Coordinates of C-alpha atoms in Angstrom, one line a residue:
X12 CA 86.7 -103.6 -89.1
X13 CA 85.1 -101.2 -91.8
X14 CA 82.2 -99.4 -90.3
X15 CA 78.6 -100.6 -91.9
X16 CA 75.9 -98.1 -92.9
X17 CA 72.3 -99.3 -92.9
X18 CA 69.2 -96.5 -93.7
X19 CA 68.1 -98.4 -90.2
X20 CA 69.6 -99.6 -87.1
X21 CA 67.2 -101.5 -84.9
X22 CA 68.3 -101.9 -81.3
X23 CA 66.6 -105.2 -79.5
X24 CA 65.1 -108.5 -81.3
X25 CA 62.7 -109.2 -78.7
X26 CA 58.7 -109.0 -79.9
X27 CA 58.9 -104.9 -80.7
X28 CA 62.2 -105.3 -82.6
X29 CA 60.6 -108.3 -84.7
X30 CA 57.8 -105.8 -85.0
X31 CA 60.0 -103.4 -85.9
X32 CA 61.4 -105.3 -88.4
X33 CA 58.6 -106.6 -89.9
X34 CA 56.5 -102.8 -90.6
X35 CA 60.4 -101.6 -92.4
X36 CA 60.4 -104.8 -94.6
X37 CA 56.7 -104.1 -95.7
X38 CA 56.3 -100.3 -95.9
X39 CA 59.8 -99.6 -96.7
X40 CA 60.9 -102.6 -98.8
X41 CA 64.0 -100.2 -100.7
X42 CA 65.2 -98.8 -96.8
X43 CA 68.4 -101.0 -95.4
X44 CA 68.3 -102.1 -92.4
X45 CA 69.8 -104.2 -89.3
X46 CA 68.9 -106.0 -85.8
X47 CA 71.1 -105.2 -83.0
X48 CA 71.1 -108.0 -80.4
X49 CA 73.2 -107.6 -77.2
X50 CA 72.1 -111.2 -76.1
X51 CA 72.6 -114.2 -78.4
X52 CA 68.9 -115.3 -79.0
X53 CA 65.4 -113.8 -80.5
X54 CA 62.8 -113.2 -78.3
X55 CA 63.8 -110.6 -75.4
X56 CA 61.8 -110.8 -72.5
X57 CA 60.0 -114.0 -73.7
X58 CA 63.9 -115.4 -73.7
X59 CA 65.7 -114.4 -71.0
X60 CA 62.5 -114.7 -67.9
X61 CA 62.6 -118.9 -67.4
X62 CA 60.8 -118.9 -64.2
X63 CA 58.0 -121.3 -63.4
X64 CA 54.7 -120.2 -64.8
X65 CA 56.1 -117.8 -67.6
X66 CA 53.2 -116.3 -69.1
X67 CA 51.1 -112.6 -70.4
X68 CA 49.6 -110.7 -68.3
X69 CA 47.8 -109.4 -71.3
X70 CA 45.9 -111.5 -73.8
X71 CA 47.7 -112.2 -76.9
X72 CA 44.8 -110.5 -79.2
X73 CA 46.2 -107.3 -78.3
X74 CA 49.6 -108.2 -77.0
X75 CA 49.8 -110.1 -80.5
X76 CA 51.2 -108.2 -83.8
X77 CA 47.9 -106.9 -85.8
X78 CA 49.5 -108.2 -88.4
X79 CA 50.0 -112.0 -87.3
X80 CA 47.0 -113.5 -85.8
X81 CA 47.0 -115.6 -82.6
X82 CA 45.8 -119.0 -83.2
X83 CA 46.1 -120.6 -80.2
X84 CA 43.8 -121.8 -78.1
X85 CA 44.6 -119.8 -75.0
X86 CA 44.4 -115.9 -74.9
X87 CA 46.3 -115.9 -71.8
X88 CA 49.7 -117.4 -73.4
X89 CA 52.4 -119.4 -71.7
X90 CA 56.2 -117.5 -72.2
X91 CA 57.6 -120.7 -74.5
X92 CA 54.0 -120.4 -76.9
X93 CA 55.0 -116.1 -77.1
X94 CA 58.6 -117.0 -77.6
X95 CA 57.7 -119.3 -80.0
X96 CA 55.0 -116.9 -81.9
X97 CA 57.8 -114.1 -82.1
X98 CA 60.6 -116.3 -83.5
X99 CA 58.3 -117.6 -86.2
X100 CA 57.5 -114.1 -87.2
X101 CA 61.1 -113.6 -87.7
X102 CA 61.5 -117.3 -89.7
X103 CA 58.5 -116.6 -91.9
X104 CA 59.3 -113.1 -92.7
X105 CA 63.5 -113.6 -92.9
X106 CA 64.2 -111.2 -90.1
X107 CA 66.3 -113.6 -87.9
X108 CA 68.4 -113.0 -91.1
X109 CA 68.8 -109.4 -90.7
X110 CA 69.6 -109.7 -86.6
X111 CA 73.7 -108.9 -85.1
X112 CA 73.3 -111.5 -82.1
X113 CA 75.9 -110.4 -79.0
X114 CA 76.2 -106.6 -80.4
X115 CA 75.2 -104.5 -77.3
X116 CA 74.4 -101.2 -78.4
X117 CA 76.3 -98.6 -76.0
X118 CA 76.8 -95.4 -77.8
X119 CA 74.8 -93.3 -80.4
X120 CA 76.2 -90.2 -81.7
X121 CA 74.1 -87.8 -84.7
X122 CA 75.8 -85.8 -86.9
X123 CA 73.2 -83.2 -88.8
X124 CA 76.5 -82.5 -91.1
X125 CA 76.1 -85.8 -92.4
X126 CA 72.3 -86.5 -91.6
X127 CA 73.3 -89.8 -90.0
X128 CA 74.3 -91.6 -86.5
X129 CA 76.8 -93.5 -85.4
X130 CA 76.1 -96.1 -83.4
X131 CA 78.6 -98.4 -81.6
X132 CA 78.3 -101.4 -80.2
X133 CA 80.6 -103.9 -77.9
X134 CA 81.4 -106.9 -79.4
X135 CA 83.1 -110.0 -77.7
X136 CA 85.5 -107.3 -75.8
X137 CA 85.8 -105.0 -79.0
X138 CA 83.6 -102.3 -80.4
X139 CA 81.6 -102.1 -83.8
X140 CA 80.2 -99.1 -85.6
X141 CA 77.3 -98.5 -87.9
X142 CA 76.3 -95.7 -89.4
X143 CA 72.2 -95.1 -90.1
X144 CA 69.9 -92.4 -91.2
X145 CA 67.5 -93.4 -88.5
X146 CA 68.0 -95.3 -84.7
X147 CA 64.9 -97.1 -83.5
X148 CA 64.9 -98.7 -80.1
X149 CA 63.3 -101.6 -79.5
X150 CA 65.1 -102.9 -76.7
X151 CA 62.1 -102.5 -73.9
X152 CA 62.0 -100.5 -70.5
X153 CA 64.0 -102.3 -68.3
X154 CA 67.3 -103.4 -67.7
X155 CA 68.6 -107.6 -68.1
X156 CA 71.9 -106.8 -66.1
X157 CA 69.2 -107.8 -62.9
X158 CA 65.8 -107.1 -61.6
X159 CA 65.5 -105.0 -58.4
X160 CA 65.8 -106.1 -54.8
X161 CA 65.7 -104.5 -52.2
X162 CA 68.7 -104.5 -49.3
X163 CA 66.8 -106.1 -46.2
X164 CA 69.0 -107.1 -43.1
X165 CA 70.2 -110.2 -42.3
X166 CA 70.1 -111.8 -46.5
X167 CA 73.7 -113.1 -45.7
X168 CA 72.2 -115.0 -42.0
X169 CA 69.9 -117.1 -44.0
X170 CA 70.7 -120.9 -44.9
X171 CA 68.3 -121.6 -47.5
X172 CA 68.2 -120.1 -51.6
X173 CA 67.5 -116.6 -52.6
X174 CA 66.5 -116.1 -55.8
X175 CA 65.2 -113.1 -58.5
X176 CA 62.5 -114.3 -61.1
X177 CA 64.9 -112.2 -63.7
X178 CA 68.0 -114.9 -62.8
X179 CA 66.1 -117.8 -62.4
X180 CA 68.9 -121.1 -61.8
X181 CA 68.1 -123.8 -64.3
X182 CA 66.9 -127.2 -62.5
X183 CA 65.9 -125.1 -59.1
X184 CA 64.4 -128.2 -56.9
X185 CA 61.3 -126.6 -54.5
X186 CA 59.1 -129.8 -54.5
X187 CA 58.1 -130.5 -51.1
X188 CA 59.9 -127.3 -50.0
X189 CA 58.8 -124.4 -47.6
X190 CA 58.7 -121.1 -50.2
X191 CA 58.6 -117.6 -49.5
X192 CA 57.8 -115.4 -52.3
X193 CA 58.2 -111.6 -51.9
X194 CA 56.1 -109.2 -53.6
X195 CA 52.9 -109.2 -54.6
X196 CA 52.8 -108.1 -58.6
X197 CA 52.3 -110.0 -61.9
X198 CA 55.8 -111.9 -61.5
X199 CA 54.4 -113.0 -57.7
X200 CA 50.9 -113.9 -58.3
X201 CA 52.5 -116.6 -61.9
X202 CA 55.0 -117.9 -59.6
X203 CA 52.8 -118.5 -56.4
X204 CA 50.1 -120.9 -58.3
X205 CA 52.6 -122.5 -60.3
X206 CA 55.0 -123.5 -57.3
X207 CA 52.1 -124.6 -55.2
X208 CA 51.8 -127.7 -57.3
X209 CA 55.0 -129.6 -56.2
X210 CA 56.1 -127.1 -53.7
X211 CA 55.0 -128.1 -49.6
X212 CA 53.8 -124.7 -49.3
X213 CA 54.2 -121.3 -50.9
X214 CA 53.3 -117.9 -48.7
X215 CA 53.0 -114.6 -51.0
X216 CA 54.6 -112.0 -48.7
X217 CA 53.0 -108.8 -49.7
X218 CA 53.8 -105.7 -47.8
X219 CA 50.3 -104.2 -49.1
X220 CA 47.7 -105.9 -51.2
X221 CA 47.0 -105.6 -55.2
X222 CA 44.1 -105.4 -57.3
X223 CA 43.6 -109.1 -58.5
X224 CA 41.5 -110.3 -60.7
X225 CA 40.6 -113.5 -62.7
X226 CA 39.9 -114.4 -66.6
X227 CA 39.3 -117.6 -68.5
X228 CA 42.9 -118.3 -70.0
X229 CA 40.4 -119.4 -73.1
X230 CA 38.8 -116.9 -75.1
X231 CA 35.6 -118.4 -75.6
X232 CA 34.5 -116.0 -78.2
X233 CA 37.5 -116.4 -80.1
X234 CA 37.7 -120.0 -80.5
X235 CA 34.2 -119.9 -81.7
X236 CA 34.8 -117.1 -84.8
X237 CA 38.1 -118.9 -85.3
X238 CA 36.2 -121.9 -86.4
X239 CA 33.8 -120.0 -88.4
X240 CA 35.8 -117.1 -90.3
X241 CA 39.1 -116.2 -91.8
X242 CA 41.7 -116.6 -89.2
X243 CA 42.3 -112.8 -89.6
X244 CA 38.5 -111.5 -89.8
X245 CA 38.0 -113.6 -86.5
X246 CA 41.2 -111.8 -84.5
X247 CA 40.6 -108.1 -85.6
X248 CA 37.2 -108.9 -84.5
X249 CA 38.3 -109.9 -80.9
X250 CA 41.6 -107.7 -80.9
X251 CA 39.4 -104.8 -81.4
X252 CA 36.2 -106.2 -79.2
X253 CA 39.1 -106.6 -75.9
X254 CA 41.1 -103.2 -77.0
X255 CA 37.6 -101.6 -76.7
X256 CA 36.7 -103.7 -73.3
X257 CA 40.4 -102.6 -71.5
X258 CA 39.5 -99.1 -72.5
X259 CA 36.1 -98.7 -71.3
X260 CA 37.4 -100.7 -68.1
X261 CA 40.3 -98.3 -67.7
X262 CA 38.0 -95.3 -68.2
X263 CA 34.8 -96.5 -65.7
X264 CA 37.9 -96.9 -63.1
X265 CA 39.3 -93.2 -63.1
X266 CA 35.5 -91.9 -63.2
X267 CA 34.2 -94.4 -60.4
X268 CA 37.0 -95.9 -58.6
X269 CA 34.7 -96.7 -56.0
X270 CA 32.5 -98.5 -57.8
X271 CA 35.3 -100.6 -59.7
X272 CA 37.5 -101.0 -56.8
X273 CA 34.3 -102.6 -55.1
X274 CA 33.1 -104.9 -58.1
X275 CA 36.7 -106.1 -58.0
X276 CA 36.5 -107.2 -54.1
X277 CA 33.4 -108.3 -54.8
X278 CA 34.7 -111.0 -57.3
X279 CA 37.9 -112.2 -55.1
X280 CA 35.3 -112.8 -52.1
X281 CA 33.6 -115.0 -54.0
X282 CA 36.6 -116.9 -55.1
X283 CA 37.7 -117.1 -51.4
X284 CA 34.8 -117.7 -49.8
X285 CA 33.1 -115.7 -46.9
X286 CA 35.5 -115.8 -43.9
X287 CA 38.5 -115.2 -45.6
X288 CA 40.5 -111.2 -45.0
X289 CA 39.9 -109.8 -48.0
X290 CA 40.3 -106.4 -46.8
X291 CA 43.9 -107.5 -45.5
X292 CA 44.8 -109.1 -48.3
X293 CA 43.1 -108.1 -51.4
X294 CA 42.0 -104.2 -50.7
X295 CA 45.1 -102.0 -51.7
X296 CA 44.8 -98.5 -50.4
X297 CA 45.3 -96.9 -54.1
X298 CA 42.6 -96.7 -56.7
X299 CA 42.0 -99.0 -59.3
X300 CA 44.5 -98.4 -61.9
X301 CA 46.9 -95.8 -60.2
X302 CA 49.1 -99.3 -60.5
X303 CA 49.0 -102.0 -63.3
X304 CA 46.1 -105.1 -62.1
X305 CA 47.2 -108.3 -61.8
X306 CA 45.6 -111.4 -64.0
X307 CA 44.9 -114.8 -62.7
X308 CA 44.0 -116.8 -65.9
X309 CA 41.0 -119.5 -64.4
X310 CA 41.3 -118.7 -60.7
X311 CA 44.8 -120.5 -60.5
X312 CA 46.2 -118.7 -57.5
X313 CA 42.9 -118.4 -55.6
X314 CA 42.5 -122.0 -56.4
X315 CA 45.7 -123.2 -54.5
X316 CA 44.8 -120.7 -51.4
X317 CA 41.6 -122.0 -51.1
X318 CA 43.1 -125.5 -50.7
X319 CA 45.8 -124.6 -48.5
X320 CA 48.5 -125.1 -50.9
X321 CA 49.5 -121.4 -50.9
X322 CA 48.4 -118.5 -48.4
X323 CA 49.3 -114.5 -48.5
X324 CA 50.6 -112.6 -46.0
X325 CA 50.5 -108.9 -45.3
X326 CA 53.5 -108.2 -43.2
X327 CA 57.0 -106.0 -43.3
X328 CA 60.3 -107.7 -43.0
X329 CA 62.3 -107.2 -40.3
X330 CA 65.2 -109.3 -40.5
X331 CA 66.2 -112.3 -42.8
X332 CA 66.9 -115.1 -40.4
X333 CA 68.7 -118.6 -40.6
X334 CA 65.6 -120.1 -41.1
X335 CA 63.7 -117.5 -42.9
X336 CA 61.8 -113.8 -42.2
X337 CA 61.0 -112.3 -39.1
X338 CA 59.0 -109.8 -39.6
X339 CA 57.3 -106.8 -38.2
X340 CA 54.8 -108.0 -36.7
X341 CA 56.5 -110.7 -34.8
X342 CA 55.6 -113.5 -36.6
X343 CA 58.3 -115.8 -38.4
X344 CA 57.8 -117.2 -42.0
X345 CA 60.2 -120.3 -42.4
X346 CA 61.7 -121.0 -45.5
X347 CA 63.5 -123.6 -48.2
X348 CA 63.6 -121.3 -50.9
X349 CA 62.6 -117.2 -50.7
X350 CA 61.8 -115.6 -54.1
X351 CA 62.6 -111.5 -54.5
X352 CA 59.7 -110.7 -56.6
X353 CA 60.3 -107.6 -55.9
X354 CA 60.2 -105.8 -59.6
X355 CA 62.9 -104.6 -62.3
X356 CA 65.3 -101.5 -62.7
X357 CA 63.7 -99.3 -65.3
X358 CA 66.2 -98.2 -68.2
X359 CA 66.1 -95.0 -70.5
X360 CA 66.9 -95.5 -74.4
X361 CA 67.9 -99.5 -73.3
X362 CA 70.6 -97.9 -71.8
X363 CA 72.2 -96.0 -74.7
X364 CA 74.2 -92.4 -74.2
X365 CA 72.6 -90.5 -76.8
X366 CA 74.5 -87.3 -78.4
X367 CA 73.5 -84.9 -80.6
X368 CA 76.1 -83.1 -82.8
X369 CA 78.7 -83.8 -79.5
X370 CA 76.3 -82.0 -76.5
X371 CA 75.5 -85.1 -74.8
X372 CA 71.8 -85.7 -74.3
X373 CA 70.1 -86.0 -71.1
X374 CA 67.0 -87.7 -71.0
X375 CA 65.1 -86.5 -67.9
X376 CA 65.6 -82.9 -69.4
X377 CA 63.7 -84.1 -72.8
X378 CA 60.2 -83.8 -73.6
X379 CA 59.1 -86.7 -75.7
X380 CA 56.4 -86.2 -78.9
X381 CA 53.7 -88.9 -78.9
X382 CA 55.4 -90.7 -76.8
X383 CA 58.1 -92.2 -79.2
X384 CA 60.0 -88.8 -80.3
X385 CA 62.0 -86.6 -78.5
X386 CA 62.3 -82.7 -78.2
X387 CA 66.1 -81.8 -80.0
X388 CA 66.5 -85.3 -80.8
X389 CA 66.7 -86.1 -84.9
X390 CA 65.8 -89.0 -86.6
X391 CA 65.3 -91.0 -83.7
X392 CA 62.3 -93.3 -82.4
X393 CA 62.0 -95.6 -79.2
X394 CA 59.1 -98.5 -78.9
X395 CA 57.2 -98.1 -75.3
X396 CA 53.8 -99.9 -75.2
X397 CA 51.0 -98.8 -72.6
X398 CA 50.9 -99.4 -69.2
X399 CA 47.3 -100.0 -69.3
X400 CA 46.6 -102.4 -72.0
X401 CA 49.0 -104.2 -74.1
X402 CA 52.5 -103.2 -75.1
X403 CA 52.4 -104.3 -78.6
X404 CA 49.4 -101.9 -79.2
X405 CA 51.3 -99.1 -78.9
X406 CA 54.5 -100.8 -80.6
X407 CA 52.9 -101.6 -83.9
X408 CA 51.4 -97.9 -83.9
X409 CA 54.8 -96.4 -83.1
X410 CA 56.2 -98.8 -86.0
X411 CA 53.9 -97.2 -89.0
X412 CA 54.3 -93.9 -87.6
X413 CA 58.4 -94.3 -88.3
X414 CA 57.6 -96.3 -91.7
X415 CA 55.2 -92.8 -92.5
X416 CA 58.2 -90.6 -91.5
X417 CA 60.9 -92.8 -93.6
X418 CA 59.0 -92.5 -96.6
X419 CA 57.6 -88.4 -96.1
X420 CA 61.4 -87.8 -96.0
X421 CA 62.4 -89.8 -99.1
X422 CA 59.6 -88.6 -101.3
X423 CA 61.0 -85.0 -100.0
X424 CA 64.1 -85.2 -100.4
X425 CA 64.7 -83.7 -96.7
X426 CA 66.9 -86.1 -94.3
X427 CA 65.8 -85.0 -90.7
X428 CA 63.1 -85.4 -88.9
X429 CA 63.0 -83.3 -85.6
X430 CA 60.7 -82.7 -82.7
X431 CA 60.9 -79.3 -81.7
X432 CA 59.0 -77.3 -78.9
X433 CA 58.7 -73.3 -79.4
X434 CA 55.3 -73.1 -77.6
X435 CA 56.2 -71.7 -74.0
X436 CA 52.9 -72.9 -72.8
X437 CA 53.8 -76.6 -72.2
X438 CA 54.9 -77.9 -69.1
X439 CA 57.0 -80.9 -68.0
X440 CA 54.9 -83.8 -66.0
X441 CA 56.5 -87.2 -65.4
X442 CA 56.8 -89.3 -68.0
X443 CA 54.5 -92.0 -66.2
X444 CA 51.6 -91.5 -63.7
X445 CA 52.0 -94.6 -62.1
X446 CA 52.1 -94.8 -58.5
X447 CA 54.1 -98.4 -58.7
X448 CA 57.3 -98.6 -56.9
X449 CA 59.6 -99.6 -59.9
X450 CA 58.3 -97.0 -61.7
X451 CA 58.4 -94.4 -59.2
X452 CA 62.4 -95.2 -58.8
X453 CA 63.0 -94.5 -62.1
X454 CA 60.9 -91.3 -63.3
X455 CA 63.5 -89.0 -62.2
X456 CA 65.9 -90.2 -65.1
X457 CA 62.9 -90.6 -67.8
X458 CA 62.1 -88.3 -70.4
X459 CA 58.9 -86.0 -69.5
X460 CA 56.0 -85.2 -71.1
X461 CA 53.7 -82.5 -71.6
X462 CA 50.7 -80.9 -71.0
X463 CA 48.9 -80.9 -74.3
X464 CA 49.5 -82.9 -77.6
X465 CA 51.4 -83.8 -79.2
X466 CA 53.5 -83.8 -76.3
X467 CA 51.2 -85.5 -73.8
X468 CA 51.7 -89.1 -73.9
X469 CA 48.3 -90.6 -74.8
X470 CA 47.4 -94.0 -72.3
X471 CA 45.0 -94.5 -75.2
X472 CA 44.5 -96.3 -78.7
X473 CA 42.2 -94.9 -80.2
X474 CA 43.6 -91.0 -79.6
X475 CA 46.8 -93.0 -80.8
X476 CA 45.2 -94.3 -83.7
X477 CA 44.3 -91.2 -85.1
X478 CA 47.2 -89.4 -84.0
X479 CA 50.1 -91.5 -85.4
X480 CA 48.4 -93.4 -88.5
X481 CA 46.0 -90.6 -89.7
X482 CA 47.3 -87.4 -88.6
X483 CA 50.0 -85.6 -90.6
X484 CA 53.0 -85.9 -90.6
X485 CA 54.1 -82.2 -91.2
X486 CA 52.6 -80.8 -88.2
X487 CA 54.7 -77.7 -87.3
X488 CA 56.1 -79.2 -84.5
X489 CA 58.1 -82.6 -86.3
X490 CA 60.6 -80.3 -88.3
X491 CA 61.6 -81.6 -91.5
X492 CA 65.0 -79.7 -92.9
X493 CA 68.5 -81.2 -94.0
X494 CA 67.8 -81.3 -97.4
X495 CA 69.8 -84.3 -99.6
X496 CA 71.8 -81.1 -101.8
X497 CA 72.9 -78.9 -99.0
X498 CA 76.2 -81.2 -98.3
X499 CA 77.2 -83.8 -99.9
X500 CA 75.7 -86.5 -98.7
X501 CA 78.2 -89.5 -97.0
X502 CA 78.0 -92.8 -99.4
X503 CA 78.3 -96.0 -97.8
X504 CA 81.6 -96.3 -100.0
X505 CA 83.0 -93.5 -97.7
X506 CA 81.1 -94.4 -94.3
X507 CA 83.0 -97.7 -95.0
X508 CA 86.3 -96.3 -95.3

């Protein structure tokens, strides 16, 4: 099959690839360009997790695209409403068009000779190859070949069904069975509430506690302007009124993590009432934001523990039994059905091997510019939201900054774009500082980042803002060279050949 050439190859359809698609179709309506799907349906994460409960953990003002507002009635969305809102993007803007379903990207290979990579991906056993001027991934953190869980003794002993949220079985009966989920993140803390209704008890088995805290799943506020202004006057007013919230929040909890961490308890001993262990349960031994917190939209989950539907328990596992966990303590847990909540696998570049003119690239010995560049690495740009606010934040930034650097290099005539570090004074740090355990397994293969801009990855919008819509371009770091007349330049007619 003849090898296609696109000025853009997309990789991932989920809600930054939509994104994605959308910003290229607006601010670069004469670039080419194609969707690269390795699954067989829009929506990426909002597709393939069908566990019970399915919902943000962020409120869809910011998690939303700034240009499509949310007009639901709940902030704090269900997964089939955020599916739903990213495939209509893609109807109403003719991107599901423009998508490859079942084309899993493997390979991506630059040549500067010829400006361009070649991507290839497997195809129903065989292999297809695209050529494009510029590789964007979109195709999230983490890896859908399985979540991560642990290897505990005794898993094969036990009668019952073990499950991962990421592989959840279609038609899964737990009503009026004992449940045991494990973990105690934003995958445990949907899932406990939600099984509690039918289920004849579930236990959250946490081996330490997390910061928990409630919201209205209705934005109050925004309902109100909804009815009152322009639907899009009324969301940039609350998309920018919760973007400034979650920042001051995030900033008061690295200055006075005391005071935050105790305004936090505070609030979950008043939804669980005076004699319950909130300093077993509820008082993690990190501060306030050294890990992602964990929403409850309207008190769900302290709802069903204060009716003794579900309860949480702060224990190690021992040994898997017949009949459920023993654990460290000496207590048993029995158990029906025992949930592995126990995180994901972390992948770099969606799990692409990236080279560059044939030297294969390793990512851990990169340093990444603004957090969607990397050091050595032309003409390519990878979507990675924030850990402490919402992803698509941070996605529709990263998606004008590549739209500014398509059209910089067309108006110049110049057909690279590379990040390159001649200042010896920056130093590697991890790419994340995050002290949560599926991030900590995976660092070690991550790009890094640096000390100082524009290598230092910003955990901030508004430094964001100004750094990747307002700043320029041309910033003696981002090298633009290759100019169109230095080689002949490869025409689709002989890419194709």
């Amino acid at each position: 099959m003849a090898t296609e050439h696109f000025d853009v190859v997309i990789v991932g359809a989920g809600l930054s690839g939509i994104g994605a698609g959308y910003h290229l179709k607006t601010a670069c309506p004469d670039r080419s360009f194609v969707i690269l799907e390795g699954r067989d349906a829009i929506g990426g994460t909002w597709d393939l997790f069908r566990y019970p409960g399915i919902r943000s953990d962020s409120d869809m003002y910011t998690l939303g695209y700034a240009f499509k507002p949310w007009t639901e009635a709940k902030a704090i969305a269900d997964g089939p409403s955020i599916l739903k809102y990213v495939r209509d993007t893609a109807a109403e803007n003719g991107l599901d068009a423009k998508i490859r379903f079942g084309h899993q990207v493997k390979r991506a290979a630059w040549s500067t000779d010829d400006a361009c990579w070649t991507v290839e991906a497997e195809v129903a056993g065989g292999v297809r190859r695209f050529t494009c001027n510029f590789l964007f991934l979109c195709g999230g953190y983490y890896s859908y070949e399985g979540g991560y869980t642990p290897e505990w003794p005794g898993v094969d002993r036990f009668r019952g069904t073990i499950v991962h949220p990421q592989k959840w079985p279609e038609g899964l009966d737990y009503s009026g069975k004992k449940v045991v989920v494990i973990g105690s993140g934003a995958t445990a803390v949907t899932l406990v509430p939600e099984m509690a209704k039918t289920a004849g008890h579930v236990v959250m088995l946490q081996r330490s506690p997390t910061y928990v805290v409630s919201r209205p799943a209705e934005d109050a506020m925004a309902n109100w302007l909804r009815r009152r202004l322009p639907g899009k006057l009324a969301y940039d007013i609350v998309r920018w009124r919760n973007v400034l919230m979650g920042m001051w929040f995030f900033n008061m909890a690295r200055r006075k993590p005391a005071q935050v961490k105790a305004q936090i308890l505070k609030m979950v001993r008043a939804e669980l009432g005076p004699d319950y262990d909130v300093e077993t349960h509820f008082t993690p031994t990190y501060n306030p934001w050294d890990q992602r917190l964990c929403l409850v939209p309207d008190s769900d989950m302290f709802r069903e523990i204060r009716a003794g539907r579900a309860s949480v328990v702060t224990d190690h596992i021992e040994t898997f039994t017949e009949e459920g966990l023993k654990l460290k303590s000496g207590r048993t847990l029995e158990a029906d059905v025992i949930v592995t909540a126990t995180g994901l696998v972390l992948e770099v570049w969606n799990g692409i091997e990236i080279s560059v003119d044939g030297r294969r690239v390793e990512a851990s010995q990169t340093l990444a510019y603004k957090g969607m560049m990397y050091e050595g690495v032309p003409n390519l740009a990878s979507a990675f939201g924030y850990t402490n606010a919402s992803w698509t934040l941070k996605c529709d930034l990263t998606c004008e900054y590549v739209c500014r650097v398509l059209n910089h290099m067309a108006k110049t005539g110049l057909r690279q774009a590379t990040p390159v570090n001649d200042d010896p004074s920056v130093t590697f740090e991890p790419w994340l500082d995050f002290s949560s355990g599926y991030v900590q397994r995976a660092m070690a293969k991550f790009p890094k980042q640096g000390n100082k801009p524009p290598w230092r990855l910003n955990q901030n919008y508004a430094l964001d803002l100004m750094s990747l819509r307002y700043a320029k371009l041309d910033d003696g770091v981002l090298r633009f060279t290759n100019p169109a007349g230095r080689a002949a330049a490869r025409t689709p007619e002989k890419l194709a050949a």
